[in-house]
Structure formats: C-alpha cells, structure tokens
Coordinates of C-alpha atoms and ligand atoms in Angstrom, one line a residue:
X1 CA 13.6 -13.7 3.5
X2 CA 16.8 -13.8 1.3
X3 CA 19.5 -11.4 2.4
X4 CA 18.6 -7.5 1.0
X5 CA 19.3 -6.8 -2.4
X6 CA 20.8 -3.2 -3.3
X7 CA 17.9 -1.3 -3.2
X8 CA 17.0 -0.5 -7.0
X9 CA 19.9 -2.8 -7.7
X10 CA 20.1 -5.4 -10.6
X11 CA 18.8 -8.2 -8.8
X12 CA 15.9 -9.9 -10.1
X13 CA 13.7 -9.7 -13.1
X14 CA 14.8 -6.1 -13.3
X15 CA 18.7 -6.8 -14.1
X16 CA 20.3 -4.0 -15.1
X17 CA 18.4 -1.3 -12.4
X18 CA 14.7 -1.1 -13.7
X19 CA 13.5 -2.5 -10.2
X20 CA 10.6 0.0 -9.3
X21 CA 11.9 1.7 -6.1
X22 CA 8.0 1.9 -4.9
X23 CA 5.4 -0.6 -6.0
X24 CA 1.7 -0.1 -4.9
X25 CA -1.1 -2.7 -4.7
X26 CA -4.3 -2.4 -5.1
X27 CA -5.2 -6.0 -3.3
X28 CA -8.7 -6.7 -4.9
X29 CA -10.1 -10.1 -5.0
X30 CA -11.2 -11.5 -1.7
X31 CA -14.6 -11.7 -1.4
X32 CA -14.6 -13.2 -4.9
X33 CA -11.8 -15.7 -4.0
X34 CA -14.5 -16.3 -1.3
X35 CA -17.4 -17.1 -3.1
X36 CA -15.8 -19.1 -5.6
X37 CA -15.0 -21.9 -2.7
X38 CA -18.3 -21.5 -1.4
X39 CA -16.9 -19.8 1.8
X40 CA -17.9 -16.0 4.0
X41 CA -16.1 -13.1 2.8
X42 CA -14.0 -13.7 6.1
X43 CA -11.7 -16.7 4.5
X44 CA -11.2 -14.7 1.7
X45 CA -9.2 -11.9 3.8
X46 CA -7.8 -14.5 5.9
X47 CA -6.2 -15.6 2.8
X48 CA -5.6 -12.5 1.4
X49 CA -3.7 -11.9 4.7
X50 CA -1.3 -14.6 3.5
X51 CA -0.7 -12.8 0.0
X52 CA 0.3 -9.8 2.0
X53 CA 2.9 -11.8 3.5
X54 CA 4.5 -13.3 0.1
X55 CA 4.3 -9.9 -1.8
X56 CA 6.1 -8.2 1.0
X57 CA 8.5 -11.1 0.9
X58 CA 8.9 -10.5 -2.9
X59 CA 9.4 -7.1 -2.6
X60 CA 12.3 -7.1 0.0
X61 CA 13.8 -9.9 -2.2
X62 CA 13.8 -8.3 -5.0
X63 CA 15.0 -4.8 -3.7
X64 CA 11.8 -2.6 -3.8
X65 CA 12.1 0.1 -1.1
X66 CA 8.7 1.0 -0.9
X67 CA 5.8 -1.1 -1.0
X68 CA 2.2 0.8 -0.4
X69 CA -0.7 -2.2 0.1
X70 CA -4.3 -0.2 -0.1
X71 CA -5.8 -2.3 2.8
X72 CA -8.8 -0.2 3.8
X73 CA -10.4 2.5 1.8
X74 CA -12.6 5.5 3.4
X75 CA -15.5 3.8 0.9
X76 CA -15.1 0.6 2.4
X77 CA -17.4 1.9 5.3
X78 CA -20.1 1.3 3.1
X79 CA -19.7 -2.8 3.8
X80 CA -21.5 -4.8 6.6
X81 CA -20.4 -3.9 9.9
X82 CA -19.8 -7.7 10.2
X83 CA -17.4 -7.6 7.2
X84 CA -15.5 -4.4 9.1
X85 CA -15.3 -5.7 12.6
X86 CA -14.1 -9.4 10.6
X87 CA -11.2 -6.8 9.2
X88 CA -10.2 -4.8 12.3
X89 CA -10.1 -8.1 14.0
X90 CA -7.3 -10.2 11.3
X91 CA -5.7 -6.8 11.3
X92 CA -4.9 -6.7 14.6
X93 CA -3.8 -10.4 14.2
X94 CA -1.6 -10.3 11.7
X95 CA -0.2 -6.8 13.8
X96 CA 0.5 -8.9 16.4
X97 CA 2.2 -12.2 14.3
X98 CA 3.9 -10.7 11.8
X99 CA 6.0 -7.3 14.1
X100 CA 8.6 -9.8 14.9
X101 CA 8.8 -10.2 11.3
X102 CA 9.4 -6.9 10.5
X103 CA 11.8 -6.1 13.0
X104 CA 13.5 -9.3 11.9
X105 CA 13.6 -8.2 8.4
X106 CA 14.4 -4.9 9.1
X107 CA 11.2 -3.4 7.6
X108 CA 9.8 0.0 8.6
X109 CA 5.9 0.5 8.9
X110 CA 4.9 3.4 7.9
X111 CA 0.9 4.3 8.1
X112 CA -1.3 6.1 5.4
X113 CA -5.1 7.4 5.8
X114 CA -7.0 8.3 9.0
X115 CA -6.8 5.4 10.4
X116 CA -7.9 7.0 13.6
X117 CA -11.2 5.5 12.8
X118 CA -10.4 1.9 13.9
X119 CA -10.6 3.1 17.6
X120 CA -8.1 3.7 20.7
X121 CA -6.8 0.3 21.1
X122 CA -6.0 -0.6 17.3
X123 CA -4.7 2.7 17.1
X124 CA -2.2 1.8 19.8
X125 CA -0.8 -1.5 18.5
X126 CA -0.6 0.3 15.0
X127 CA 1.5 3.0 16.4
X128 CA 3.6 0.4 18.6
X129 CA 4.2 -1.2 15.5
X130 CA 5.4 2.0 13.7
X131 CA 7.6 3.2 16.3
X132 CA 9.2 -0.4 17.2
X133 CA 10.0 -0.1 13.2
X134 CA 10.9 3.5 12.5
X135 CA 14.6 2.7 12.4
X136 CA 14.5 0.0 9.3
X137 CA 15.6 0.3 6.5
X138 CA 16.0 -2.8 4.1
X139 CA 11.9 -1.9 3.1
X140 CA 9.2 0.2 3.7
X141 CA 5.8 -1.1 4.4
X142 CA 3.4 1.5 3.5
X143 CA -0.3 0.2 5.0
X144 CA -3.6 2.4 3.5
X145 CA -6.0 2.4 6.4
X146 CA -9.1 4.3 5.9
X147 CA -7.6 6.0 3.4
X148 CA -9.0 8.2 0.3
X149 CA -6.8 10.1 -2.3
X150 CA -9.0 13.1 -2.6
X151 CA -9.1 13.9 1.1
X152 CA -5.0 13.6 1.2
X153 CA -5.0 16.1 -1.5
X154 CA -7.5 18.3 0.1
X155 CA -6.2 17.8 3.6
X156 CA -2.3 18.8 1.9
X157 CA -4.5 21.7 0.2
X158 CA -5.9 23.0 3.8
X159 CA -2.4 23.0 5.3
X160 CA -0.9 25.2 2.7
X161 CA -3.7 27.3 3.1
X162 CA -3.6 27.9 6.6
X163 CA 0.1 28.8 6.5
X164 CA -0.5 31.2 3.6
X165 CA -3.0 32.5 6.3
X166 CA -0.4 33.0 9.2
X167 CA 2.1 34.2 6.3
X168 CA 4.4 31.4 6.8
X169 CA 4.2 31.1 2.6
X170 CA 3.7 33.1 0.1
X171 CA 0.8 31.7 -2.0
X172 CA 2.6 32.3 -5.3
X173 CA 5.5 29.6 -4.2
X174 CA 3.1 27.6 -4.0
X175 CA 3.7 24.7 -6.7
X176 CA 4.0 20.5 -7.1
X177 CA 6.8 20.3 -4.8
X178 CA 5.4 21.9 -1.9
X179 CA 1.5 20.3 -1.9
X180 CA 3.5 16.6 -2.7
X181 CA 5.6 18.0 0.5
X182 CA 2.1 18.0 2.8
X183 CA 0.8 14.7 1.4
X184 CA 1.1 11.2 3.8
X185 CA 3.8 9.9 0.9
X186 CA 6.3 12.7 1.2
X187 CA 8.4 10.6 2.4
X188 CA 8.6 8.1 0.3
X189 CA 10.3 7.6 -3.3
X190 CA 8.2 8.6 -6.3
X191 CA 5.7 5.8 -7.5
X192 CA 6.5 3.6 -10.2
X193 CA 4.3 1.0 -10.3
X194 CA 0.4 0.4 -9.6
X195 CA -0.9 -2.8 -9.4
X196 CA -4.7 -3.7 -9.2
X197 CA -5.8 -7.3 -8.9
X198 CA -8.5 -9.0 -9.8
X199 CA -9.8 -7.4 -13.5
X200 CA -11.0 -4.5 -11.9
X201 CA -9.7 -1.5 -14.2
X202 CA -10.0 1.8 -11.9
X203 CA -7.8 3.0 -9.3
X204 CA -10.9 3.4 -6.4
X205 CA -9.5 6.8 -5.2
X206 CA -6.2 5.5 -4.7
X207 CA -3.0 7.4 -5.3
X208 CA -4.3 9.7 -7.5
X209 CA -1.9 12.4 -7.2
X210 CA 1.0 10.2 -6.4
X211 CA 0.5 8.0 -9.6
X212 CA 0.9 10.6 -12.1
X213 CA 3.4 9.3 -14.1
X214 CA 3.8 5.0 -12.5
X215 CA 3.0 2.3 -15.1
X216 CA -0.2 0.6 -14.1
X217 CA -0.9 -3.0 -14.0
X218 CA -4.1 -4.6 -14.1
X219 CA -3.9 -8.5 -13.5
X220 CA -6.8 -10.9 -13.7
X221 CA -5.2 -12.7 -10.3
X222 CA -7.7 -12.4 -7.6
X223 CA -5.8 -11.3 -4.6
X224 CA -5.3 -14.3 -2.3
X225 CA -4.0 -16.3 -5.2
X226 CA -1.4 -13.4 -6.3
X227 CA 2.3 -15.4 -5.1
X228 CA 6.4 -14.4 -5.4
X229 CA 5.4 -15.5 -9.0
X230 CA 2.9 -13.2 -10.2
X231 CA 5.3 -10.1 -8.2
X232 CA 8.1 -11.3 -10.1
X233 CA 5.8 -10.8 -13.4
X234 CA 4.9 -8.1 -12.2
X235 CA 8.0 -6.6 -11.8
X236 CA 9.3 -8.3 -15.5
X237 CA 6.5 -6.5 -17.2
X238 CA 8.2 -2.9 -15.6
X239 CA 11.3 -3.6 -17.1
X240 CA 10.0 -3.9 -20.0
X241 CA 7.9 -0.7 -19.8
X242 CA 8.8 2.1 -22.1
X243 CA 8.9 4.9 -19.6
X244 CA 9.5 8.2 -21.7
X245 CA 7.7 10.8 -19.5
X246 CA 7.1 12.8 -22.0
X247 CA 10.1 12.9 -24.2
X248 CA 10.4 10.9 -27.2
Ligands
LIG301 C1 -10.3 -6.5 -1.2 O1 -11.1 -7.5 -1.6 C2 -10.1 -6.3 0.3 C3 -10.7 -5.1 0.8 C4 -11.3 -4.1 0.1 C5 -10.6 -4.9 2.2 P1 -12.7 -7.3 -1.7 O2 -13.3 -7.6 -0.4 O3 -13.0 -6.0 -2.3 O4 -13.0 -8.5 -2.7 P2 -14.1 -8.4 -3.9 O5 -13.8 -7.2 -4.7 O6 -15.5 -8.4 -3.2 O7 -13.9 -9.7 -4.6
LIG302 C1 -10.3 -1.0 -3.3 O1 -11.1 -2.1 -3.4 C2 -9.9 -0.9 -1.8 C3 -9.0 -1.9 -1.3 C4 -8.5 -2.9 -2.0 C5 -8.7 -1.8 0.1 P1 -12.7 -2.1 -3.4 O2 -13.1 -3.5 -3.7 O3 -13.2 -1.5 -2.2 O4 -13.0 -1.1 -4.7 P2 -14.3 -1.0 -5.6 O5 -15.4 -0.9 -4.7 O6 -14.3 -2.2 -6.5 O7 -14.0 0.3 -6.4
LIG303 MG1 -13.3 -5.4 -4.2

C-alpha cells in the first residue's frame, strides 16, 4: 500500500474532500464468476478472496476510514453445507495470510454479525485478529459474518428495552441516537456509500438502518473481477453525487 492519505482528505478521485469516510460492499458475483469459467463455486470465492484484498488496498489509498465488506449473511445458511465449510475454510486462510498485512498497514478489524456461529476455533483466530489490530488506525476493516440487519436492529431494540426495564432509561429519551448507539456500527462513521456488485438491485438485509441516507451503487462487475479501477469509479461517481439530505 501507498503511504495513508488524510483520512477524508483530497486525495484521489474525490479532490477536494468528497472521499466517503465509510464505503460498504455488498461483494456479489462469485458463484457466477464461477460458472462462467466452467469451474465449482469454490474458485469463484477463492478469487473473490483476491478482490477483497485490492478493494481494501484501494480504500486505504484513497483515504476511506471505514470499509464494511458483507462476507456472510444469516441467509446464506440456506447454501450447501459444502459451499459453507468451502467458506469457513478460505476464511480462515486468508485470517491467517493476510493479519500480517493488517498489522503492517496499520488496519483495525473490527467484526459485525453473530459470527459465533462459525464454531470455537474460527472464533478464536477472528478474535486474535481483532485484538492484534485494535490499536490501528490508518483504516477500518469492518467484516459481516453471519450477519442480518433486522436482527441488529432488533437485538439494539431488546437492549433498550431491557434497561428501560431496570430503569437505567427513561423510555421517552429514547430516539435515533440512542438505538444507532446499541447497533454493531456505533462505532463507526456514518455510511456514505453502498456498493452491490454484480446487477443485483436489493440490499439482501444489509445495512438497512445504517444506510438511510448513503448513495447506492449498483455495478454490473461480478465480484472477483471488481479491481483499484472499478473502486476508483466507484468513488468518482460519489463525488459527483448530489447529496442534499433533504434540503434543496
Ligand atoms: C457472494 O457471491 C459471496 C457470498 C454470498 C458468500 P455469491 O456466492 O452469492 O455469487 P452468486 O450470486 O451465486 O453469483
Ligand atoms: C448477499 O449476497 C450476501 C453476501 C454478499 C455475503 P447473496 O448472494 O447471498 O444475496 P441474495 O441471495 O442474492 O439476496
Ligand atoms: Mg449472490
């Protein structure tokens, strides 16, 4: 990677300080990448793998300060258990390759979604990796394992509810500020752009809360083929964006 950029600064397509300061992806395409070369599902995450390496690449260079990649979803359950052991496996590959990397690079990993689910030894290496990180701060890397937006948004729901309950809050204080305070991204700076490869046009119960008001992106790209080009498109066709949030 280049050396950082001021994050939100005017490097890049963005001159002039309309770099999003969080980008999401919605990294869609694989199995389609897949079958187009006449290859298993499996190559098409192996190389999807590889995108996730360029667009987090791109983003440090061009001064993001949040990236969020949706890499597992709490439907994606539904696939063969094949296809999910095939993913738990290259995920705790890539772990393994690329936490040199971050620590290099000075990138923090940061978690999202119950990702509980992918059993005691995955769970481990993940958490390794976030602690070995939490001290970064060029980028965030914000991973979506097993993750669902409605069950955030209920989950934030339950905890407000259950400190109305001990009288911790009063239930009338209760507003957008304190349920985006009890979400997984309450940390993080607002979103400003949602990207979803591969021509699919929904967001899949991703975000929903949290993408109120960021400019979505649709590309045609299928996933594995998305490069530093297609980011840096990405991020030209934000600046050009017309953000009025209401106003006129
Ligand atoms: C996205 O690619 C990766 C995951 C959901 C894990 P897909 O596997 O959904 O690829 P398509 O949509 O079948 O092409
Ligand atoms: C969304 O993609 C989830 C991830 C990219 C991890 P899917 O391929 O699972 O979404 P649908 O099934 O097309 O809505
Ligand atoms: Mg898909």
């Amino acid at each position: 990677m280049s050396p950082a950029a001021a994050p939100g600064g005017a490097k890049g397509p963005g001159e002039g300080g309309k770099v999003p300061r969080h980008v999401a992806i919605i990294m869609d395409g694989n199995g389609r990448w897949a079958k187009q070369r006449g290859l298993p599902r499996v190559a098409g995450h192996r190389a999807g793998a590889e995108a996730v390496r360029r667009a987090l690449q791109a983003a440090a260079d061009h001064g993001v300060e949040a990236l969020t990649l949706h890499a597992f979803s709490s439907e994606n359950w539904r696939r063969s258990e094949e296809e999910i052991s095939d993913l738990t496996a290259l995920m705790r590959f890539y772990l393994e390759r690329e936490l040199k990397t971050l620590e290099k690079e000075r990138v923090r990993l940061k978690l999202i979604g119950d990702y509980s689910a992918f059993g005691a030894e995955l769970v481990e290496r993940l958490e390794k990796a976030v602690e070995r990180t939490a001290d970064n701060t060029r980028l965030t890397l914000v991973i979506a394992l097993n993750y669902g937006s409605r069950t955030e948004i209920a989950a934030a729901a339950r905890r407000l509810a259950v400190k109305a309950v001990a009288a911790e809050i009063d239930p009338a204080t209760i507003g957008e500020t304190e349920l985006s305070a009890e979400l997984q991204t309450r940390d993080l700076p607002e979103l400003d752009l949602l990207i979803r490869t591969s021509g699919e046009v929904r967001l899949s119960n991703f975000l929903l809360w949290q993408a109120a008001y960021a400019e979505l992106l649709f590309l045609e790209v299928l996933w594995p083929n998305f490069d530093e080009q297609a980011f840096a498109g990405a991020l030209e066709t934000f600046a050009a964006r017309d953000r009025r949030f209401g106003g006129r």
